Amino acid sequence: MSGQSMPCSPREIGSLFLFEKLEPEQLGRLCGEGRVELFQPGPVYAEGDPATCFFVMIEGTVVLSRRVGGDDVEVTRTSQPGVYAGAMQAYLGDRVRQVYNNSMRVTEPTRFFVLPADTFADIMSEWFPMAVHLLEGLFFGSKNLQATVGQRERLLALGSLSAGLTHELNNPAAAAVRATSTLRERVAKMRHKLGMIAEGPFSRDQLASLVEIQERTAERVAKAPALSPLEASDREDELTDWMEDHGIDHGWQLAPTFVQAGLDTDWLEQVAAAVDEEILPGAVSWLNYTIETELLMNEIEDSTTRISHLVDAAKQYSQLDRAPYRVVDVHELLDSTLMMLSAKIGGRIEVVKEYDRTLPPVPAYPAELNQVWTNLIDNAVSAINSAGGDGTLTVRTALDHERVLVEFRDTGAGVPADIKGRIFDPFFTTKPVGEGTGLGLDISWRIVVNKHHGSLRVDSVPGDTRFQVFLPLTAEMPDEASGPTPEEAA
């Protein structure tokens, strides 16, 4: 949108704080190469358009906003003469994509001094060469520093995740090895007991009955009900008494295994009916090995399944075998991240999932969203630990108009009101020295807002802190540039 051309007064623009130190000749050149324009209420330029002009407000009211998801979020509203916006980085030339980083509109007739971006860049380089070098160094140095520290933070997170994953994998792997060793011993004893039975006074019908009972026993092990400790203890006492009454030594050692398999005295009565009394102890011992074998195989299956799930979670978290940009189910991403961070979360923090499973999938960069979840969960865990270590982390999803909401709620001490506005700033951290880089929330902001065109906000009171991520359900072409953080008029 272009405004109405008006006369340019060197004296008037020289009264603005940005130009007050310039010489009369310099002010004259500005008026000669720039222009004064009057804009009626409405838009002046739009975010994302090529940055062609540098605007300095002479009088009026200006509003700057950023596009967040499907909404325009107001960043600054001011009537202070001399505030500026637009092509503020024109002096960097082609080294930086020159687009407007926000949208500007005016709410009343407003006059601007307007300088073409190329002219602004030439004047900066000619009049303030040292300042340009300093600004270039500050700009690129800050970007390089953020990239370096961000990479360091990602490596630290990877190390923490690797340690947690190793710990999680070690438990089921050790259980599988232990169960395999015990299973080998039990199978050897079963072979020995089978040989003794084969040499004993068993008829063909008795052996057939034992084999049939063995098959039914294996089936019952797979369907064993869960018992309370009191129920299990009572059943063990019943089985022990039954075995003692039937002349079976060490019944108290066999009873826990039978109870774990879901067997009771009725089952033992079926065994006793199938064999003679003198060979009942040997038959029960042989079936005991069958039960132990089934339980050990169940343990091995559970352990290896746990390992498989952990590997799947690691693959899902890293997204190494997936397209960088695709349509995803946020619940899969959240579950994989929570599993990867389970060791860090620990046993004192209760994790509650309040998922809306009816949510549609969203177009996203899943690996980068996992990084956002990691940062927010890590902050929540730190907040709970600093408040005593016991608490609840609630992860909630919901549909919010045309956006998906992912909320992380913790019962920690909360974010103090005086720093709430700074927590998304680069390098700002409340953690002790050496424990935080101050980039976790800044990176999360960039990923959510700049890359996914969503929004990230925080509401906090002691005992109830909520970080809310809003992701749009529709998306334009993937934007590979992370872009700068929101800027305000100076």
Coordinates of C-alpha atoms in Angstrom, one line a residue:
M1 CA 0.0 0.0 0.0
S2 CA 1.4 3.4 -0.9
G3 CA 0.6 6.7 0.8
Q4 CA 0.0 10.2 -0.3
S5 CA 3.2 12.1 -1.1
M6 CA 3.9 15.2 1.0
P7 CA 6.7 17.7 1.3
C8 CA 9.8 16.6 3.2
S9 CA 11.2 19.1 5.6
P10 CA 14.9 18.5 6.7
R11 CA 14.2 20.4 9.8
E12 CA 11.2 18.2 10.7
I13 CA 12.9 14.9 10.2
G14 CA 16.0 16.3 12.0
S15 CA 13.8 16.6 15.1
L16 CA 13.3 12.8 15.2
F17 CA 15.7 11.1 17.6
L18 CA 17.0 8.8 14.9
F19 CA 18.3 11.8 12.8
E20 CA 18.9 14.5 15.4
K21 CA 22.7 14.2 15.3
L22 CA 23.0 14.5 11.5
E23 CA 24.4 17.5 9.7
P24 CA 22.2 19.8 7.6
E25 CA 23.7 18.4 4.4
Q26 CA 22.9 14.9 5.5
L27 CA 19.3 15.8 6.3
G28 CA 19.0 17.5 2.9
R29 CA 20.2 14.3 1.2
L30 CA 17.7 12.2 3.2
C31 CA 14.9 14.5 2.0
G32 CA 16.2 14.4 -1.5
E33 CA 16.5 10.6 -1.8
G34 CA 13.6 9.7 0.6
R35 CA 10.1 11.0 0.8
V36 CA 7.3 11.8 3.3
E37 CA 4.0 9.9 2.8
L38 CA 0.7 10.1 4.6
F39 CA -1.1 6.8 5.2
Q40 CA -4.8 6.6 6.0
P41 CA -5.9 4.0 8.6
G42 CA -5.2 0.5 7.3
P43 CA -2.2 -1.7 6.3
V44 CA 1.2 -0.2 5.3
Y45 CA 3.0 -3.5 4.6
A46 CA 2.5 -7.2 5.2
E47 CA 4.8 -9.8 6.9
G48 CA 6.7 -11.8 4.4
D49 CA 6.6 -9.3 1.5
P50 CA 9.9 -8.1 0.1
A51 CA 11.4 -5.4 2.4
T52 CA 11.7 -2.5 0.0
C53 CA 11.4 0.5 2.4
F54 CA 12.6 1.7 5.8
F55 CA 9.8 3.6 7.7
V56 CA 10.3 6.3 10.4
M57 CA 7.0 7.6 11.9
I58 CA 6.7 11.4 12.1
E59 CA 3.3 11.5 13.7
G60 CA 0.3 9.2 14.1
T61 CA -0.2 5.7 15.6
V62 CA 1.4 2.5 14.4
V63 CA 0.6 -1.1 15.2
L64 CA 3.1 -4.0 14.5
S65 CA 1.8 -7.6 14.4
R66 CA 3.1 -11.1 13.7
R67 CA 1.2 -13.9 12.0
V68 CA 0.9 -16.8 14.5
G69 CA -1.0 -19.8 13.1
G70 CA -4.1 -18.3 11.6
D71 CA -4.1 -15.2 13.7
D72 CA -2.4 -11.8 13.7
V73 CA -0.9 -11.2 17.1
E74 CA -0.2 -7.6 18.0
V75 CA 3.4 -7.0 19.0
T76 CA 3.6 -3.3 19.5
R77 CA 1.3 -0.2 19.4
T78 CA 2.8 3.2 19.8
S79 CA 2.4 6.9 19.0
Q80 CA 6.0 7.9 19.8
P81 CA 7.5 10.0 17.0
G82 CA 10.6 8.6 15.5
V83 CA 9.9 4.9 16.0
Y84 CA 11.0 2.9 13.0
A85 CA 10.3 -0.4 11.2
G86 CA 10.6 -2.1 7.9
A87 CA 13.8 -2.9 6.1
M88 CA 16.0 -2.5 9.2
Q89 CA 18.5 -5.1 8.0
A90 CA 19.0 -3.7 4.5
Y91 CA 22.7 -3.0 5.3
L92 CA 23.2 -6.8 5.3
G93 CA 22.4 -7.0 1.6
D94 CA 21.8 -10.4 -0.1
R95 CA 23.4 -12.2 2.8
V96 CA 20.1 -12.2 4.6
R97 CA 16.6 -12.7 3.0
Q98 CA 15.2 -9.2 2.9
V99 CA 11.5 -9.5 3.8
Y100 CA 9.3 -7.7 6.3
N101 CA 9.5 -9.6 9.6
N102 CA 6.1 -8.2 10.8
S103 CA 3.0 -6.5 9.4
M104 CA 2.4 -2.8 10.0
R105 CA -0.8 -0.9 10.0
V106 CA -1.9 2.6 11.2
T107 CA -5.0 3.3 13.2
E108 CA -5.3 7.0 12.3
P109 CA -3.8 9.2 9.5
T110 CA -0.1 8.8 10.0
R111 CA 2.9 10.4 8.3
F112 CA 6.1 8.5 7.7
F113 CA 9.5 9.4 6.4
V114 CA 10.1 6.6 3.9
L115 CA 13.6 5.7 2.6
P116 CA 14.1 3.0 -0.1
A117 CA 16.0 -0.1 1.3
D118 CA 18.9 0.2 -1.2
T119 CA 19.3 3.9 -0.4
F120 CA 19.2 3.1 3.4
A121 CA 21.9 0.5 2.9
D122 CA 24.1 2.9 0.9
I123 CA 23.8 5.7 3.4
M124 CA 24.5 3.4 6.3
S125 CA 27.7 2.1 4.6
E126 CA 28.8 5.6 3.6
W127 CA 28.0 7.5 6.7
F128 CA 28.6 4.9 9.4
P129 CA 31.0 2.3 8.1
M130 CA 32.3 1.3 11.5
A131 CA 28.8 1.0 12.8
V132 CA 27.8 -1.2 9.9
H133 CA 30.8 -3.5 10.6
L134 CA 29.8 -3.7 14.3
L135 CA 26.2 -4.4 13.4
E136 CA 27.2 -7.1 10.9
G137 CA 29.5 -8.7 13.4
L138 CA 26.8 -8.6 16.1
F139 CA 24.1 -10.1 13.8
F140 CA 26.1 -12.9 12.3
G141 CA 28.1 -13.5 15.6
S142 CA 24.8 -13.8 17.5
K143 CA 23.5 -16.3 14.9
N144 CA 26.7 -18.3 15.0
L145 CA 26.7 -18.3 18.7
Q146 CA 23.1 -19.4 18.9
A147 CA 23.9 -22.2 16.4
T148 CA 26.9 -23.3 18.3
V149 CA 25.3 -23.3 21.7
G150 CA 22.2 -24.8 20.2
Q151 CA 24.2 -27.7 18.8
R152 CA 25.9 -28.1 22.2
E153 CA 22.5 -28.2 23.9
R154 CA 21.3 -30.8 21.4
L155 CA 24.4 -32.9 22.1
L156 CA 23.8 -32.6 25.8
A157 CA 20.2 -33.7 25.3
L158 CA 21.4 -36.6 23.1
G159 CA 23.8 -37.7 25.8
S160 CA 21.1 -37.5 28.5
L161 CA 18.7 -39.5 26.2
S162 CA 21.4 -42.0 25.4
A163 CA 22.1 -42.6 29.0
G164 CA 18.4 -42.9 29.8
L165 CA 17.8 -45.3 26.8
T166 CA 20.8 -47.4 27.8
H167 CA 19.4 -47.7 31.3
E168 CA 16.0 -48.6 30.1
L169 CA 17.4 -51.2 27.7
N170 CA 19.7 -52.7 30.3
N171 CA 16.8 -53.8 32.6
P172 CA 14.8 -55.9 30.1
A173 CA 18.0 -57.2 28.5
A174 CA 19.4 -58.3 31.9
A175 CA 16.0 -59.9 32.7
A176 CA 16.0 -61.8 29.4
V177 CA 19.5 -63.1 30.0
R178 CA 18.7 -64.1 33.5
A179 CA 15.5 -65.8 32.5
T180 CA 17.2 -67.7 29.6
S181 CA 19.8 -69.0 32.0
T182 CA 17.2 -70.2 34.4
L183 CA 15.1 -71.7 31.6
R184 CA 18.0 -73.8 30.4
E185 CA 18.4 -75.2 33.9
R186 CA 14.7 -75.9 34.2
V187 CA 14.5 -77.6 30.8
A188 CA 17.4 -79.9 31.8
K189 CA 15.6 -80.9 35.0
M190 CA 12.4 -81.4 33.0
R191 CA 14.3 -83.8 30.7
H192 CA 15.6 -85.6 33.8
K193 CA 12.2 -85.8 35.4
L194 CA 10.7 -87.0 32.1
G195 CA 13.2 -89.9 32.0
M196 CA 12.3 -90.9 35.6
I197 CA 8.6 -90.8 34.7
A198 CA 9.2 -92.9 31.6
E199 CA 11.0 -95.5 33.7
G200 CA 8.3 -95.5 36.3
P201 CA 5.1 -97.6 36.6
F202 CA 3.0 -95.4 34.4
S203 CA 0.4 -96.9 32.1
R204 CA -0.1 -95.5 28.6
D205 CA -3.4 -94.0 29.7
Q206 CA -1.8 -92.3 32.7
L207 CA 1.0 -90.8 30.5
A208 CA -1.7 -89.6 28.1
S209 CA -3.6 -88.0 30.9
L210 CA -0.4 -86.3 32.2
V211 CA 0.4 -84.9 28.8
E212 CA -3.2 -83.6 28.4
I213 CA -3.0 -82.0 31.9
Q214 CA 0.4 -80.5 30.9
E215 CA -1.2 -78.9 27.8
R216 CA -4.1 -77.5 29.8
T217 CA -1.6 -76.2 32.4
A218 CA 0.4 -74.3 29.8
E219 CA -2.9 -72.7 28.6
R220 CA -3.8 -71.7 32.2
V221 CA -0.4 -70.0 32.7
A222 CA -1.1 -67.8 29.7
K223 CA -4.5 -66.7 31.2
A224 CA -3.4 -66.4 34.9
P225 CA -5.4 -63.8 36.7
A226 CA -3.8 -61.0 38.7
L227 CA -4.1 -61.6 42.4
S228 CA -3.7 -59.2 45.3
P229 CA -0.9 -60.0 47.8
L230 CA -3.5 -61.2 50.3
E231 CA -5.3 -63.4 47.8
A232 CA -2.0 -64.9 46.6
S233 CA -0.9 -65.7 50.2
D234 CA -4.2 -67.4 51.0
R235 CA -4.0 -69.5 47.9
E236 CA -0.4 -70.5 48.6
D237 CA -1.5 -71.7 52.1
E238 CA -4.3 -73.8 50.5
L239 CA -1.9 -75.4 48.0
T240 CA 0.7 -76.1 50.6
D241 CA -1.8 -77.8 52.9
W242 CA -3.1 -79.9 50.0
M243 CA 0.4 -81.1 49.0
E244 CA 1.3 -81.9 52.6
D245 CA -1.9 -83.9 52.9
H246 CA -1.0 -85.9 49.7
G247 CA 2.6 -86.7 50.8
I248 CA 4.4 -84.1 48.6
D249 CA 7.6 -82.8 50.2
H250 CA 8.6 -79.2 49.9
G251 CA 5.0 -78.1 48.9
W252 CA 5.7 -74.6 50.3
Q253 CA 8.4 -74.2 47.6
L254 CA 6.1 -75.3 44.8
A255 CA 3.0 -73.4 45.9
P256 CA 4.1 -69.8 44.9
T257 CA 4.9 -71.0 41.3
F258 CA 1.5 -72.7 41.0
V259 CA -0.3 -69.6 42.3
Q260 CA 1.6 -67.4 39.9
A261 CA 0.3 -69.6 37.1
G262 CA -3.3 -69.3 38.3
L263 CA -3.6 -72.9 39.5
D264 CA -5.6 -74.0 42.6
T265 CA -6.5 -77.1 44.6
D266 CA -9.2 -78.1 42.0
W267 CA -6.4 -78.4 39.4
L268 CA -4.3 -80.5 41.8
E269 CA -7.3 -82.8 42.3
Q270 CA -7.5 -83.4 38.5
V271 CA -3.8 -84.4 38.6
A272 CA -4.3 -86.7 41.5
A273 CA -7.2 -88.3 39.7
A274 CA -5.1 -89.0 36.7
V275 CA -2.2 -90.9 38.4
D276 CA -1.7 -93.3 41.2
E277 CA -1.0 -92.0 44.6
E278 CA 2.6 -93.3 44.7
I279 CA 3.7 -91.4 41.6
L280 CA 1.7 -88.2 42.4
P281 CA 4.8 -86.3 43.8
G282 CA 6.8 -87.0 40.7
A283 CA 4.0 -85.9 38.4
V284 CA 3.4 -82.7 40.3
S285 CA 7.2 -81.9 40.2
W286 CA 7.3 -82.6 36.5
L287 CA 4.3 -80.2 36.0
N288 CA 6.0 -77.7 38.1
Y289 CA 8.9 -77.6 35.6
T290 CA 6.3 -77.1 32.9
I291 CA 4.8 -74.1 34.8
E292 CA 8.3 -72.6 35.4
T293 CA 9.2 -73.0 31.8
E294 CA 6.1 -71.2 30.6
L295 CA 6.6 -68.4 33.2
L296 CA 10.2 -68.0 32.1
M297 CA 9.3 -67.9 28.4
N298 CA 6.7 -65.2 29.3
E299 CA 9.3 -63.2 31.1
I300 CA 11.7 -63.5 28.1
E301 CA 8.8 -62.5 25.7
D302 CA 8.0 -59.5 27.9
S303 CA 11.6 -58.4 28.1
T304 CA 12.3 -58.7 24.4
T305 CA 9.0 -56.9 23.6
R306 CA 10.0 -54.1 26.0
I307 CA 13.3 -53.8 24.1
S308 CA 11.5 -53.8 20.8
H309 CA 9.2 -51.0 22.0
L310 CA 12.2 -49.0 23.2
V311 CA 13.9 -49.3 19.9
D312 CA 10.7 -48.3 18.1
A313 CA 10.4 -45.3 20.4
A314 CA 14.0 -44.3 19.7
K315 CA 13.3 -44.5 15.9
Q316 CA 10.1 -42.6 16.3
Y317 CA 11.9 -40.0 18.4
S318 CA 14.8 -39.5 16.1
Q319 CA 12.7 -39.8 12.9
L320 CA 15.9 -41.0 11.2
D321 CA 13.9 -43.2 8.8
R322 CA 11.1 -40.7 8.1
A323 CA 10.5 -37.8 5.8
P324 CA 11.5 -34.5 7.5
Y325 CA 8.1 -33.0 6.8
R326 CA 5.0 -35.1 6.8
V327 CA 1.5 -35.5 8.4
V328 CA 1.9 -36.9 11.9
D329 CA -0.1 -38.0 14.9
V330 CA 1.1 -35.8 17.8
H331 CA 0.3 -38.6 20.3
E332 CA 2.9 -40.9 18.7
L333 CA 5.5 -38.2 19.0
L334 CA 4.5 -37.4 22.6
D335 CA 4.6 -41.1 23.7
S336 CA 8.0 -41.7 22.1
T337 CA 9.4 -38.6 23.8
L338 CA 8.0 -39.6 27.2
M339 CA 9.4 -43.1 26.9
M340 CA 12.8 -41.7 25.9
L341 CA 12.8 -39.3 28.9
S342 CA 11.3 -41.9 31.4
A343 CA 14.7 -42.3 33.2
K344 CA 15.0 -38.5 33.6
I345 CA 11.4 -38.2 34.8
G346 CA 12.0 -40.8 37.4
G347 CA 9.6 -42.6 39.7
R348 CA 8.6 -39.7 42.0
I349 CA 6.9 -37.7 39.2
E350 CA 3.5 -39.0 38.1
V351 CA 2.8 -38.7 34.3
V352 CA -0.8 -38.2 33.4
K353 CA -1.9 -38.4 29.8
E354 CA -5.1 -36.5 28.9
Y355 CA -5.2 -37.3 25.1
D356 CA -8.0 -36.4 22.8
R357 CA -7.7 -39.4 20.5
T358 CA -10.1 -37.9 18.0
L359 CA -7.6 -35.2 16.9
P360 CA -6.7 -35.2 13.2
P361 CA -3.1 -35.5 12.2
V362 CA -1.1 -32.3 11.6
P363 CA 1.5 -31.4 9.0
A364 CA 4.8 -30.9 10.8
Y365 CA 8.5 -31.5 11.1
P366 CA 8.2 -34.4 13.6
A367 CA 11.8 -34.6 14.6
E368 CA 11.8 -30.9 15.6
L369 CA 8.5 -31.2 17.4
N370 CA 10.1 -34.0 19.4
Q371 CA 12.8 -31.5 20.4
V372 CA 10.1 -29.0 21.5
W373 CA 8.4 -31.8 23.7
T374 CA 11.9 -32.6 25.1
N375 CA 12.6 -29.1 26.1
L376 CA 9.2 -28.5 27.7
I377 CA 9.2 -31.8 29.6
D378 CA 12.8 -31.2 30.7
N379 CA 11.7 -27.8 32.1
A380 CA 8.7 -29.3 33.8
V381 CA 10.8 -32.0 35.5
S382 CA 13.3 -29.4 36.6
A383 CA 10.5 -27.2 38.1
I384 CA 9.1 -30.2 40.0
N385 CA 12.5 -31.3 41.2
S386 CA 13.3 -27.8 42.5
A387 CA 10.0 -27.8 44.4
G388 CA 10.8 -31.0 46.2
G389 CA 10.8 -33.7 43.6
D390 CA 7.3 -35.1 44.0
G391 CA 4.7 -33.9 41.6
T392 CA 2.6 -34.5 38.5
L393 CA 3.3 -33.8 34.9
T394 CA 0.1 -33.7 32.8
V395 CA 0.3 -33.9 29.0
R396 CA -3.0 -32.8 27.4
T397 CA -4.1 -32.6 23.8
A398 CA -7.3 -31.0 22.5
L399 CA -8.8 -29.3 19.5
D400 CA -8.8 -25.5 19.7
H401 CA -10.8 -24.1 16.7
E402 CA -8.6 -24.9 13.7
R403 CA -5.5 -25.7 15.8
V404 CA -4.2 -28.7 17.8
L405 CA -3.3 -27.8 21.4
V406 CA -0.6 -29.7 23.2
E407 CA -0.3 -28.7 26.8
F408 CA 2.4 -29.5 29.4
R409 CA 1.2 -28.8 33.0
D410 CA 3.4 -29.3 36.0
T411 CA 3.0 -28.8 39.7
G412 CA 6.4 -27.0 40.2
A413 CA 7.1 -23.7 41.8
G414 CA 6.0 -21.7 38.7
V415 CA 7.5 -18.9 36.6
P416 CA 7.8 -15.6 38.5
A417 CA 5.8 -12.8 37.0
D418 CA 8.8 -10.5 36.7
I419 CA 10.7 -12.9 34.3
K420 CA 7.7 -14.4 32.5
G421 CA 8.2 -12.1 29.5
R422 CA 11.8 -13.1 29.1
I423 CA 11.7 -16.9 29.3
F424 CA 11.7 -17.2 25.5
D425 CA 14.7 -14.9 25.1
P426 CA 17.9 -16.5 23.8
F427 CA 20.4 -17.4 26.6
F428 CA 18.0 -16.5 29.4
T429 CA 17.8 -19.3 32.0
T430 CA 16.8 -19.7 35.6
K431 CA 18.8 -22.9 36.1
P432 CA 22.1 -22.9 38.0
V433 CA 25.3 -22.1 36.1
G434 CA 26.3 -25.1 34.0
E435 CA 22.8 -26.7 34.0
G436 CA 21.1 -24.7 31.3
T437 CA 22.1 -22.8 28.2
G438 CA 19.0 -20.6 28.0
L439 CA 18.3 -21.8 24.5
G440 CA 15.7 -24.5 25.1
L441 CA 12.7 -22.3 25.0
D442 CA 14.2 -20.0 22.4
I443 CA 14.7 -23.0 20.1
S444 CA 11.2 -24.2 20.9
W445 CA 9.7 -20.8 20.0
R446 CA 11.5 -20.8 16.7
I447 CA 10.4 -24.3 15.8
V448 CA 6.7 -23.7 16.8
V449 CA 6.2 -20.1 15.7
N450 CA 8.6 -19.6 12.8
K451 CA 8.7 -23.1 11.3
H452 CA 5.2 -24.4 12.0
H453 CA 3.4 -21.0 12.1
G454 CA 1.9 -22.0 15.4
S455 CA 2.1 -20.3 18.8
L456 CA 3.7 -21.0 22.1
R457 CA 2.6 -19.4 25.4
V458 CA 2.9 -20.0 29.1
D459 CA 0.4 -19.5 32.0
S460 CA 1.9 -19.9 35.4
V461 CA 1.0 -19.7 39.1
P462 CA 2.8 -21.7 41.9
G463 CA 1.7 -25.3 41.6
D464 CA 0.2 -24.9 38.1
T465 CA 2.4 -24.0 35.2
R466 CA 1.1 -24.6 31.6
F467 CA 3.2 -24.4 28.5
Q468 CA 0.7 -24.5 25.5
V469 CA 1.7 -25.3 22.0
F470 CA -0.8 -24.5 19.2
L471 CA -0.2 -26.1 15.8
P472 CA -2.3 -25.3 12.7
L473 CA -4.2 -28.1 11.1
T474 CA -3.3 -26.8 7.6
A475 CA 0.0 -25.6 6.3
E476 CA 1.5 -23.9 3.3
M477 CA 4.7 -25.1 1.6
P478 CA 7.4 -26.1 4.1
D479 CA 9.4 -23.2 5.2
E480 CA 13.0 -24.3 5.8
A481 CA 14.2 -21.0 7.2
S482 CA 13.9 -20.8 11.0
G483 CA 13.7 -17.0 10.8
P484 CA 14.2 -14.4 13.5
T485 CA 12.3 -14.0 16.7
P486 CA 9.5 -11.3 16.8
E487 CA 10.8 -7.8 16.5
E488 CA 9.3 -4.7 17.9
A489 CA 9.5 -1.2 16.7
A490 CA 12.4 0.6 18.2

